[in-house]
mmCIF file with all atom_site columns, C-alpha atoms in Angstrom:
data_model
loop_
_atom_site.group_PDB
_atom_site.id
_atom_site.type_symbol
_atom_site.label_atom_id
_atom_site.label_alt_id
_atom_site.label_comp_id
_atom_site.label_asym_id
_atom_site.label_entity_id
_atom_site.label_seq_id
_atom_site.pdbx_PDB_ins_code
_atom_site.Cartn_x
_atom_site.Cartn_y
_atom_site.Cartn_z
_atom_site.occupancy
_atom_site.B_iso_or_equiv
_atom_site.pdbx_formal_charge
_atom_site.auth_seq_id
_atom_site.auth_comp_id
_atom_site.auth_asym_id
_atom_site.auth_atom_id
_atom_site.pdbx_PDB_model_num
ATOM 1   C CA . MET A 1 1   ? -183.949 97.067  45.338 1.00 0.00 ? 1   MET A CA 1
ATOM 2   C CA . THR A 1 2   ? -181.376 99.137  47.226 1.00 0.00 ? 2   THR A CA 1
ATOM 3   C CA . SER A 1 3   ? -179.066 97.375  49.647 1.00 0.00 ? 3   SER A CA 1
ATOM 4   C CA . ALA A 1 4   ? -179.405 98.454  53.283 1.00 0.00 ? 4   ALA A CA 1
ATOM 5   C CA . VAL A 1 5   ? -175.763 97.567  53.850 1.00 0.00 ? 5   VAL A CA 1
ATOM 6   C CA . GLN A 1 6   ? -173.219 100.379 54.040 1.00 0.00 ? 6   GLN A CA 1
ATOM 7   C CA . THR A 1 7   ? -170.562 100.147 51.312 1.00 0.00 ? 7   THR A CA 1
ATOM 8   C CA . ARG A 1 8   ? -167.256 101.603 52.469 1.00 0.00 ? 8   ARG A CA 1
ATOM 9   C CA . LEU A 1 9   ? -164.794 102.399 49.687 1.00 0.00 ? 9   LEU A CA 1
ATOM 10  C CA . VAL A 1 10  ? -161.298 103.843 49.927 1.00 0.00 ? 10  VAL A CA 1
ATOM 11  C CA . GLY A 1 11  ? -159.586 106.054 47.378 1.00 0.00 ? 11  GLY A CA 1
ATOM 12  C CA . LEU A 1 12  ? -155.887 106.325 46.657 1.00 0.00 ? 12  LEU A CA 1
ATOM 13  C CA . PRO A 1 13  ? -154.468 109.300 44.734 1.00 0.00 ? 13  PRO A CA 1
ATOM 14  C CA . GLY A 1 14  ? -151.240 108.739 42.826 1.00 0.00 ? 14  GLY A CA 1
ATOM 15  C CA . SER A 1 15  ? -149.959 112.196 43.714 1.00 0.00 ? 15  SER A CA 1
ATOM 16  C CA . LEU A 1 16  ? -148.789 113.814 46.938 1.00 0.00 ? 16  LEU A CA 1
ATOM 17  C CA . ARG A 1 17  ? -149.736 117.350 45.889 1.00 0.00 ? 17  ARG A CA 1
ATOM 18  C CA . LYS A 1 18  ? -152.660 118.612 47.997 1.00 0.00 ? 18  LYS A CA 1
ATOM 19  C CA . GLY A 1 19  ? -154.269 120.311 44.995 1.00 0.00 ? 19  GLY A CA 1
ATOM 20  C CA . SER A 1 20  ? -153.657 117.391 42.648 1.00 0.00 ? 20  SER A CA 1
ATOM 21  C CA . PHE A 1 21  ? -156.101 116.455 39.914 1.00 0.00 ? 21  PHE A CA 1
ATOM 22  C CA . SER A 1 22  ? -156.073 112.899 41.323 1.00 0.00 ? 22  SER A CA 1
ATOM 23  C CA . ARG A 1 23  ? -157.265 114.091 44.720 1.00 0.00 ? 23  ARG A CA 1
ATOM 24  C CA . ALA A 1 24  ? -159.816 116.475 43.137 1.00 0.00 ? 24  ALA A CA 1
ATOM 25  C CA . THR A 1 25  ? -161.215 113.588 41.075 1.00 0.00 ? 25  THR A CA 1
ATOM 26  C CA . LEU A 1 26  ? -161.567 111.393 44.176 1.00 0.00 ? 26  LEU A CA 1
ATOM 27  C CA . ALA A 1 27  ? -163.220 114.232 46.126 1.00 0.00 ? 27  ALA A CA 1
ATOM 28  C CA . SER A 1 28  ? -165.700 114.827 43.281 1.00 0.00 ? 28  SER A CA 1
ATOM 29  C CA . LEU A 1 29  ? -166.504 111.107 43.125 1.00 0.00 ? 29  LEU A CA 1
ATOM 30  C CA . ARG A 1 30  ? -166.947 110.982 46.910 1.00 0.00 ? 30  ARG A CA 1
ATOM 31  C CA . ASP A 1 31  ? -169.420 113.860 46.754 1.00 0.00 ? 31  ASP A CA 1
ATOM 32  C CA . SER A 1 32  ? -171.425 112.081 44.028 1.00 0.00 ? 32  SER A CA 1
ATOM 33  C CA . LEU A 1 33  ? -171.793 108.651 45.632 1.00 0.00 ? 33  LEU A CA 1
ATOM 34  C CA . PRO A 1 34  ? -175.219 107.129 46.153 1.00 0.00 ? 34  PRO A CA 1
ATOM 35  C CA . GLY A 1 35  ? -176.643 106.795 49.663 1.00 0.00 ? 35  GLY A CA 1
ATOM 36  C CA . ARG A 1 36  ? -175.181 104.157 51.973 1.00 0.00 ? 36  ARG A CA 1
ATOM 37  C CA . THR A 1 37  ? -171.811 104.437 50.197 1.00 0.00 ? 37  THR A CA 1
ATOM 38  C CA . SER A 1 38  ? -168.789 106.283 51.556 1.00 0.00 ? 38  SER A CA 1
ATOM 39  C CA . LEU A 1 39  ? -165.298 107.001 50.235 1.00 0.00 ? 39  LEU A CA 1
ATOM 40  C CA . GLU A 1 40  ? -162.303 107.698 52.467 1.00 0.00 ? 40  GLU A CA 1
ATOM 41  C CA . ILE A 1 41  ? -159.358 109.250 50.627 1.00 0.00 ? 41  ILE A CA 1
ATOM 42  C CA . LEU A 1 42  ? -156.094 107.701 51.820 1.00 0.00 ? 42  LEU A CA 1
ATOM 43  C CA . SER A 1 43  ? -152.610 109.188 51.591 1.00 0.00 ? 43  SER A CA 1
ATOM 44  C CA . PRO A 1 44  ? -149.964 107.410 49.514 1.00 0.00 ? 44  PRO A CA 1
ATOM 45  C CA . GLU A 1 45  ? -147.266 109.070 51.622 1.00 0.00 ? 45  GLU A CA 1
ATOM 46  C CA . LEU A 1 46  ? -145.583 105.984 53.089 1.00 0.00 ? 46  LEU A CA 1
ATOM 47  C CA . PRO A 1 47  ? -141.927 105.145 53.754 1.00 0.00 ? 47  PRO A CA 1
ATOM 48  C CA . LEU A 1 48  ? -140.148 103.362 50.916 1.00 0.00 ? 48  LEU A CA 1
ATOM 49  C CA . TYR A 1 49  ? -140.889 99.641  50.937 1.00 0.00 ? 49  TYR A CA 1
ATOM 50  C CA . ASN A 1 50  ? -138.210 97.670  52.766 1.00 0.00 ? 50  ASN A CA 1
ATOM 51  C CA . GLU A 1 51  ? -138.818 94.011  53.550 1.00 0.00 ? 51  GLU A CA 1
ATOM 52  C CA . ASP A 1 52  ? -136.550 94.329  56.616 1.00 0.00 ? 52  ASP A CA 1
ATOM 53  C CA . GLU A 1 53  ? -139.111 96.752  58.089 1.00 0.00 ? 53  GLU A CA 1
ATOM 54  C CA . ASP A 1 54  ? -142.175 94.721  57.158 1.00 0.00 ? 54  ASP A CA 1
ATOM 55  C CA . GLY A 1 55  ? -144.138 92.103  59.108 1.00 0.00 ? 55  GLY A CA 1
ATOM 56  C CA . ASN A 1 56  ? -144.449 92.794  62.824 1.00 0.00 ? 56  ASN A CA 1
ATOM 57  C CA . HIS A 1 57  ? -142.055 95.718  62.389 1.00 0.00 ? 57  HIS A CA 1
ATOM 58  C CA . ALA A 1 58  ? -144.059 97.537  59.708 1.00 0.00 ? 58  ALA A CA 1
ATOM 59  C CA . PRO A 1 59  ? -144.345 101.274 60.380 1.00 0.00 ? 59  PRO A CA 1
ATOM 60  C CA . VAL A 1 60  ? -147.608 102.385 62.006 1.00 0.00 ? 60  VAL A CA 1
ATOM 61  C CA . GLU A 1 61  ? -148.696 104.385 58.936 1.00 0.00 ? 61  GLU A CA 1
ATOM 62  C CA . VAL A 1 62  ? -148.270 101.259 56.793 1.00 0.00 ? 62  VAL A CA 1
ATOM 63  C CA . ARG A 1 63  ? -150.368 99.165  59.186 1.00 0.00 ? 63  ARG A CA 1
ATOM 64  C CA . GLN A 1 64  ? -153.074 101.858 59.178 1.00 0.00 ? 64  GLN A CA 1
ATOM 65  C CA . PHE A 1 65  ? -152.982 102.005 55.362 1.00 0.00 ? 65  PHE A CA 1
ATOM 66  C CA . ARG A 1 66  ? -153.262 98.215  55.034 1.00 0.00 ? 66  ARG A CA 1
ATOM 67  C CA . ASN A 1 67  ? -156.131 98.092  57.537 1.00 0.00 ? 67  ASN A CA 1
ATOM 68  C CA . ALA A 1 68  ? -158.030 100.830 55.702 1.00 0.00 ? 68  ALA A CA 1
ATOM 69  C CA . VAL A 1 69  ? -157.757 98.863  52.452 1.00 0.00 ? 69  VAL A CA 1
ATOM 70  C CA . ALA A 1 70  ? -158.473 95.505  54.109 1.00 0.00 ? 70  ALA A CA 1
ATOM 71  C CA . TYR A 1 71  ? -161.680 96.707  55.773 1.00 0.00 ? 71  TYR A CA 1
ATOM 72  C CA . SER A 1 72  ? -163.020 98.429  52.678 1.00 0.00 ? 72  SER A CA 1
ATOM 73  C CA . ALA A 1 73  ? -165.370 96.918  50.141 1.00 0.00 ? 73  ALA A CA 1
ATOM 74  C CA . GLY A 1 74  ? -163.333 98.291  47.239 1.00 0.00 ? 74  GLY A CA 1
ATOM 75  C CA . LEU A 1 75  ? -160.620 100.676 46.136 1.00 0.00 ? 75  LEU A CA 1
ATOM 76  C CA . ILE A 1 76  ? -160.565 103.550 43.633 1.00 0.00 ? 76  ILE A CA 1
ATOM 77  C CA . ILE A 1 77  ? -157.106 104.540 42.401 1.00 0.00 ? 77  ILE A CA 1
ATOM 78  C CA . VAL A 1 78  ? -156.752 107.835 40.533 1.00 0.00 ? 78  VAL A CA 1
ATOM 79  C CA . THR A 1 79  ? -153.288 108.360 39.114 1.00 0.00 ? 79  THR A CA 1
ATOM 80  C CA . PRO A 1 80  ? -151.419 110.877 37.026 1.00 0.00 ? 80  PRO A CA 1
ATOM 81  C CA . GLU A 1 81  ? -148.769 109.760 34.539 1.00 0.00 ? 81  GLU A CA 1
ATOM 82  C CA . TYR A 1 82  ? -145.150 110.641 35.301 1.00 0.00 ? 82  TYR A CA 1
ATOM 83  C CA . ASN A 1 83  ? -142.597 110.081 32.531 1.00 0.00 ? 83  ASN A CA 1
ATOM 84  C CA . HIS A 1 84  ? -144.807 107.573 30.692 1.00 0.00 ? 84  HIS A CA 1
ATOM 85  C CA . GLY A 1 85  ? -145.537 105.538 33.825 1.00 0.00 ? 85  GLY A CA 1
ATOM 86  C CA . MET A 1 86  ? -147.156 105.348 37.225 1.00 0.00 ? 86  MET A CA 1
ATOM 87  C CA . PRO A 1 87  ? -145.742 107.625 39.926 1.00 0.00 ? 87  PRO A CA 1
ATOM 88  C CA . GLY A 1 88  ? -143.250 106.046 42.327 1.00 0.00 ? 88  GLY A CA 1
ATOM 89  C CA . VAL A 1 89  ? -145.378 107.007 45.333 1.00 0.00 ? 89  VAL A CA 1
ATOM 90  C CA . LEU A 1 90  ? -148.287 104.927 43.978 1.00 0.00 ? 90  LEU A CA 1
ATOM 91  C CA . LYS A 1 91  ? -146.089 101.937 43.121 1.00 0.00 ? 91  LYS A CA 1
ATOM 92  C CA . ASN A 1 92  ? -144.631 102.106 46.630 1.00 0.00 ? 92  ASN A CA 1
ATOM 93  C CA . ALA A 1 93  ? -148.117 102.122 48.215 1.00 0.00 ? 93  ALA A CA 1
ATOM 94  C CA . LEU A 1 94  ? -149.130 99.128  46.076 1.00 0.00 ? 94  LEU A CA 1
ATOM 95  C CA . ASP A 1 95  ? -145.926 97.327  47.083 1.00 0.00 ? 95  ASP A CA 1
ATOM 96  C CA . TRP A 1 96  ? -146.778 97.795  50.775 1.00 0.00 ? 96  TRP A CA 1
ATOM 97  C CA . ALA A 1 97  ? -150.383 96.701  50.169 1.00 0.00 ? 97  ALA A CA 1
ATOM 98  C CA . SER A 1 98  ? -149.239 93.601  48.255 1.00 0.00 ? 98  SER A CA 1
ATOM 99  C CA . ARG A 1 99  ? -147.276 92.189  51.196 1.00 0.00 ? 99  ARG A CA 1
ATOM 100 C CA . PRO A 1 100 ? -146.906 89.759  52.854 1.00 0.00 ? 100 PRO A CA 1
ATOM 101 C CA . TYR A 1 101 ? -146.742 87.566  49.760 1.00 0.00 ? 101 TYR A CA 1
ATOM 102 C CA . GLY A 1 102 ? -149.923 85.531  49.359 1.00 0.00 ? 102 GLY A CA 1
ATOM 103 C CA . LYS A 1 103 ? -151.738 87.485  52.089 1.00 0.00 ? 103 LYS A CA 1
ATOM 104 C CA . SER A 1 104 ? -152.075 90.896  50.456 1.00 0.00 ? 104 SER A CA 1
ATOM 105 C CA . VAL A 1 105 ? -155.025 93.074  51.477 1.00 0.00 ? 105 VAL A CA 1
ATOM 106 C CA . LEU A 1 106 ? -155.629 93.501  47.737 1.00 0.00 ? 106 LEU A CA 1
ATOM 107 C CA . ILE A 1 107 ? -156.185 89.828  46.863 1.00 0.00 ? 107 ILE A CA 1
ATOM 108 C CA . ASP A 1 108 ? -159.639 89.669  45.230 1.00 0.00 ? 108 ASP A CA 1
ATOM 109 C CA . LYS A 1 109 ? -160.313 93.271  46.325 1.00 0.00 ? 109 LYS A CA 1
ATOM 110 C CA . PRO A 1 110 ? -162.460 95.074  43.716 1.00 0.00 ? 110 PRO A CA 1
ATOM 111 C CA . VAL A 1 111 ? -160.401 97.965  42.298 1.00 0.00 ? 111 VAL A CA 1
ATOM 112 C CA . LEU A 1 112 ? -161.250 100.704 39.822 1.00 0.00 ? 112 LEU A CA 1
ATOM 113 C CA . VAL A 1 113 ? -158.345 102.525 38.161 1.00 0.00 ? 113 VAL A CA 1
ATOM 114 C CA . ILE A 1 114 ? -158.737 106.026 36.728 1.00 0.00 ? 114 ILE A CA 1
ATOM 115 C CA . SER A 1 115 ? -155.896 107.961 35.130 1.00 0.00 ? 115 SER A CA 1
ATOM 116 C CA . VAL A 1 116 ? -155.681 111.733 34.703 1.00 0.00 ? 116 VAL A CA 1
ATOM 117 C CA . SER A 1 117 ? -153.329 113.911 32.706 1.00 0.00 ? 117 SER A CA 1
ATOM 118 C CA . PRO A 1 118 ? -153.105 117.426 31.308 1.00 0.00 ? 118 PRO A CA 1
ATOM 119 C CA . ALA A 1 119 ? -152.095 115.689 28.041 1.00 0.00 ? 119 ALA A CA 1
ATOM 120 C CA . PHE A 1 120 ? -154.768 114.477 25.620 1.00 0.00 ? 120 PHE A CA 1
ATOM 121 C CA . THR A 1 121 ? -153.663 110.846 26.180 1.00 0.00 ? 121 THR A CA 1
ATOM 122 C CA . GLY A 1 122 ? -155.113 110.896 29.694 1.00 0.00 ? 122 GLY A CA 1
ATOM 123 C CA . GLY A 1 123 ? -152.352 108.870 31.317 1.00 0.00 ? 123 GLY A CA 1
ATOM 124 C CA . VAL A 1 124 ? -153.044 105.614 29.455 1.00 0.00 ? 124 VAL A CA 1
ATOM 125 C CA . ARG A 1 125 ? -149.525 104.286 30.010 1.00 0.00 ? 125 ARG A CA 1
ATOM 126 C CA . ALA A 1 126 ? -149.746 104.798 33.765 1.00 0.00 ? 126 ALA A CA 1
ATOM 127 C CA . HIS A 1 127 ? -153.220 103.228 33.662 1.00 0.00 ? 127 HIS A CA 1
ATOM 128 C CA . ALA A 1 128 ? -151.810 100.117 31.962 1.00 0.00 ? 128 ALA A CA 1
ATOM 129 C CA . GLN A 1 129 ? -148.946 99.837  34.469 1.00 0.00 ? 129 GLN A CA 1
ATOM 130 C CA . VAL A 1 130 ? -151.278 100.094 37.466 1.00 0.00 ? 130 VAL A CA 1
ATOM 131 C CA . ASN A 1 131 ? -153.552 97.435  35.960 1.00 0.00 ? 131 ASN A CA 1
ATOM 132 C CA . GLU A 1 132 ? -150.574 95.134  35.344 1.00 0.00 ? 132 GLU A CA 1
ATOM 133 C CA . THR A 1 133 ? -149.409 95.514  38.947 1.00 0.00 ? 133 THR A CA 1
ATOM 134 C CA . LEU A 1 134 ? -152.904 94.887  40.330 1.00 0.00 ? 134 LEU A CA 1
ATOM 135 C CA . LEU A 1 135 ? -153.384 91.781  38.172 1.00 0.00 ? 135 LEU A CA 1
ATOM 136 C CA . SER A 1 136 ? -150.155 90.313  39.562 1.00 0.00 ? 136 SER A CA 1
ATOM 137 C CA . ILE A 1 137 ? -151.358 90.645  43.179 1.00 0.00 ? 137 ILE A CA 1
ATOM 138 C CA . PRO A 1 138 ? -154.188 89.544  42.125 1.00 0.00 ? 138 PRO A CA 1
ATOM 139 C CA . ALA A 1 139 ? -156.790 92.242  42.762 1.00 0.00 ? 139 ALA A CA 1
ATOM 140 C CA . ARG A 1 140 ? -160.175 92.127  41.008 1.00 0.00 ? 140 ARG A CA 1
ATOM 141 C CA . LEU A 1 141 ? -160.191 94.883  38.377 1.00 0.00 ? 141 LEU A CA 1
ATOM 142 C CA . VAL A 1 142 ? -163.481 96.524  37.448 1.00 0.00 ? 142 VAL A CA 1
ATOM 143 C CA . GLY A 1 143 ? -164.169 95.773  33.803 1.00 0.00 ? 143 GLY A CA 1
ATOM 144 C CA . GLY A 1 144 ? -165.734 97.969  31.193 1.00 0.00 ? 144 GLY A CA 1
ATOM 145 C CA . ALA A 1 145 ? -164.570 101.130 29.506 1.00 0.00 ? 145 ALA A CA 1
ATOM 146 C CA . GLN A 1 146 ? -161.313 102.498 30.907 1.00 0.00 ? 146 GLN A CA 1
ATOM 147 C CA . VAL A 1 147 ? -161.698 105.808 32.674 1.00 0.00 ? 147 VAL A CA 1
ATOM 148 C CA . VAL A 1 148 ? -158.946 108.060 31.338 1.00 0.00 ? 148 VAL A CA 1
ATOM 149 C CA . ILE A 1 149 ? -159.232 111.803 31.776 1.00 0.00 ? 149 ILE A CA 1
ATOM 150 C CA . GLY A 1 150 ? -157.236 113.687 29.157 1.00 0.00 ? 150 GLY A CA 1
ATOM 151 C CA . ASN A 1 151 ? -156.881 117.466 29.330 1.00 0.00 ? 151 ASN A CA 1
ATOM 152 C CA . VAL A 1 152 ? -157.785 117.190 33.010 1.00 0.00 ? 152 VAL A CA 1
ATOM 153 C CA . SER A 1 153 ? -156.746 120.784 33.731 1.00 0.00 ? 153 SER A CA 1
ATOM 154 C CA . GLU A 1 154 ? -159.756 121.857 31.637 1.00 0.00 ? 154 GLU A CA 1
ATOM 155 C CA . LYS A 1 155 ? -162.105 119.460 33.469 1.00 0.00 ? 155 LYS A CA 1
ATOM 156 C CA . VAL A 1 156 ? -161.286 120.359 37.072 1.00 0.00 ? 156 VAL A CA 1
ATOM 157 C CA . SER A 1 157 ? -161.985 123.829 38.378 1.00 0.00 ? 157 SER A CA 1
ATOM 158 C CA . GLU A 1 158 ? -161.436 124.892 42.000 1.00 0.00 ? 158 GLU A CA 1
ATOM 159 C CA . GLY A 1 159 ? -161.013 121.253 43.022 1.00 0.00 ? 159 GLY A CA 1
ATOM 160 C CA . VAL A 1 160 ? -164.269 120.076 41.418 1.00 0.00 ? 160 VAL A CA 1
ATOM 161 C CA . MET A 1 161 ? -164.608 117.887 38.326 1.00 0.00 ? 161 MET A CA 1
ATOM 162 C CA . ASP A 1 162 ? -166.775 118.911 35.396 1.00 0.00 ? 162 ASP A CA 1
ATOM 163 C CA . GLN A 1 163 ? -170.236 117.325 35.704 1.00 0.00 ? 163 GLN A CA 1
ATOM 164 C CA . SER A 1 164 ? -170.294 115.730 32.239 1.00 0.00 ? 164 SER A CA 1
ATOM 165 C CA . PHE A 1 165 ? -167.088 113.814 32.844 1.00 0.00 ? 165 PHE A CA 1
ATOM 166 C CA . LEU A 1 166 ? -168.061 113.037 36.422 1.00 0.00 ? 166 LEU A CA 1
ATOM 167 C CA . SER A 1 167 ? -171.215 111.312 35.117 1.00 0.00 ? 167 SER A CA 1
ATOM 168 C CA . PHE A 1 168 ? -169.063 109.138 32.825 1.00 0.00 ? 168 PHE A CA 1
ATOM 169 C CA . ALA A 1 169 ? -166.705 108.193 35.681 1.00 0.00 ? 169 ALA A CA 1
ATOM 170 C CA . MET A 1 170 ? -169.632 107.433 38.004 1.00 0.00 ? 170 MET A CA 1
ATOM 171 C CA . GLN A 1 171 ? -170.787 104.665 35.647 1.00 0.00 ? 171 GLN A CA 1
ATOM 172 C CA . SER A 1 172 ? -167.577 102.795 36.466 1.00 0.00 ? 172 SER A CA 1
ATOM 173 C CA . VAL A 1 173 ? -167.882 103.651 40.163 1.00 0.00 ? 173 VAL A CA 1
ATOM 174 C CA . ASP A 1 174 ? -171.398 102.155 40.095 1.00 0.00 ? 174 ASP A CA 1
ATOM 175 C CA . ARG A 1 175 ? -169.897 98.935  38.637 1.00 0.00 ? 175 ARG A CA 1
ATOM 176 C CA . LEU A 1 176 ? -167.309 98.953  41.440 1.00 0.00 ? 176 LEU A CA 1
ATOM 177 C CA . ILE A 1 177 ? -170.030 99.338  44.067 1.00 0.00 ? 177 ILE A CA 1
ATOM 178 C CA . GLU A 1 178 ? -172.027 96.470  42.552 1.00 0.00 ? 178 GLU A CA 1
ATOM 179 C CA . LEU A 1 179 ? -168.934 94.255  42.370 1.00 0.00 ? 179 LEU A CA 1
ATOM 180 C CA . SER A 1 180 ? -168.039 95.175  45.967 1.00 0.00 ? 180 SER A CA 1
ATOM 181 C CA . ARG A 1 181 ? -171.511 94.307  47.234 1.00 0.00 ? 181 ARG A CA 1
ATOM 182 C CA . SER A 1 182 ? -171.503 91.000  45.328 1.00 0.00 ? 182 SER A CA 1
ATOM 183 C CA . ALA A 1 183 ? -168.074 90.109  46.739 1.00 0.00 ? 183 ALA A CA 1
ATOM 184 C CA . SER A 1 184 ? -169.238 91.002  50.277 1.00 0.00 ? 184 SER A CA 1
ATOM 185 C CA . ALA A 1 185 ? -172.377 88.884  49.898 1.00 0.00 ? 185 ALA A CA 1
ATOM 186 C CA . LEU A 1 186 ? -170.358 85.886  48.692 1.00 0.00 ? 186 LEU A CA 1
ATOM 187 C CA . ALA A 1 187 ? -167.907 86.297  51.587 1.00 0.00 ? 187 ALA A CA 1
ATOM 188 C CA . ALA A 1 188 ? -170.818 86.383  54.061 1.00 0.00 ? 188 ALA A CA 1
ATOM 189 C CA . ILE A 1 189 ? -172.281 83.194  52.573 1.00 0.00 ? 189 ILE A CA 1
ATOM 190 C CA . GLY A 1 190 ? -168.869 81.497  52.770 1.00 0.00 ? 190 GLY A CA 1
ATOM 191 C CA . ALA A 1 191 ? -168.396 82.576  56.394 1.00 0.00 ? 191 ALA A CA 1
ATOM 192 C CA . ALA A 1 192 ? -171.827 81.223  57.343 1.00 0.00 ? 192 ALA A CA 1
ATOM 193 C CA . LYS A 1 193 ? -171.013 77.715  56.069 1.00 0.00 ? 193 LYS A CA 1
#
């Protein structure tokens, strides 16, 4: 039975480049979502995290970013690997999203991490670092096979991901959607009590 409830997801690329493989992957996933599911692609371009500028003084773009994540059913992060790790721009966005301590918009938020790289390794080290950061918040990571896209430059053409790999990635997105809907249903039951 298909849920009549709209599932609103947000996507976060780990790269600022407009033509990035991360952004192309998110756009391809967005275009392949089942009915009643949407994906808004956010920008990781935020000022560097500074606790002195947080709280009531947080920059407007940070407040908008946090609200977009908070009011979503789940998050898809697609990241490249820079120098054997996650890009600074992604870590910075996760730092903003993780604050204030104990009240992060990512606590128990279902999150799917995908890594992409022109190398055959597919960004596995960045993938592991993002997972470690999310577990410390603690977000709710989507289980199952890791989605790592090696040789991504051969799998994305004109901003569109190859269909065979897209089908593999969509299996994990489907798990995210199911987890998001289950979490939303439990929250609704808790709010009704």
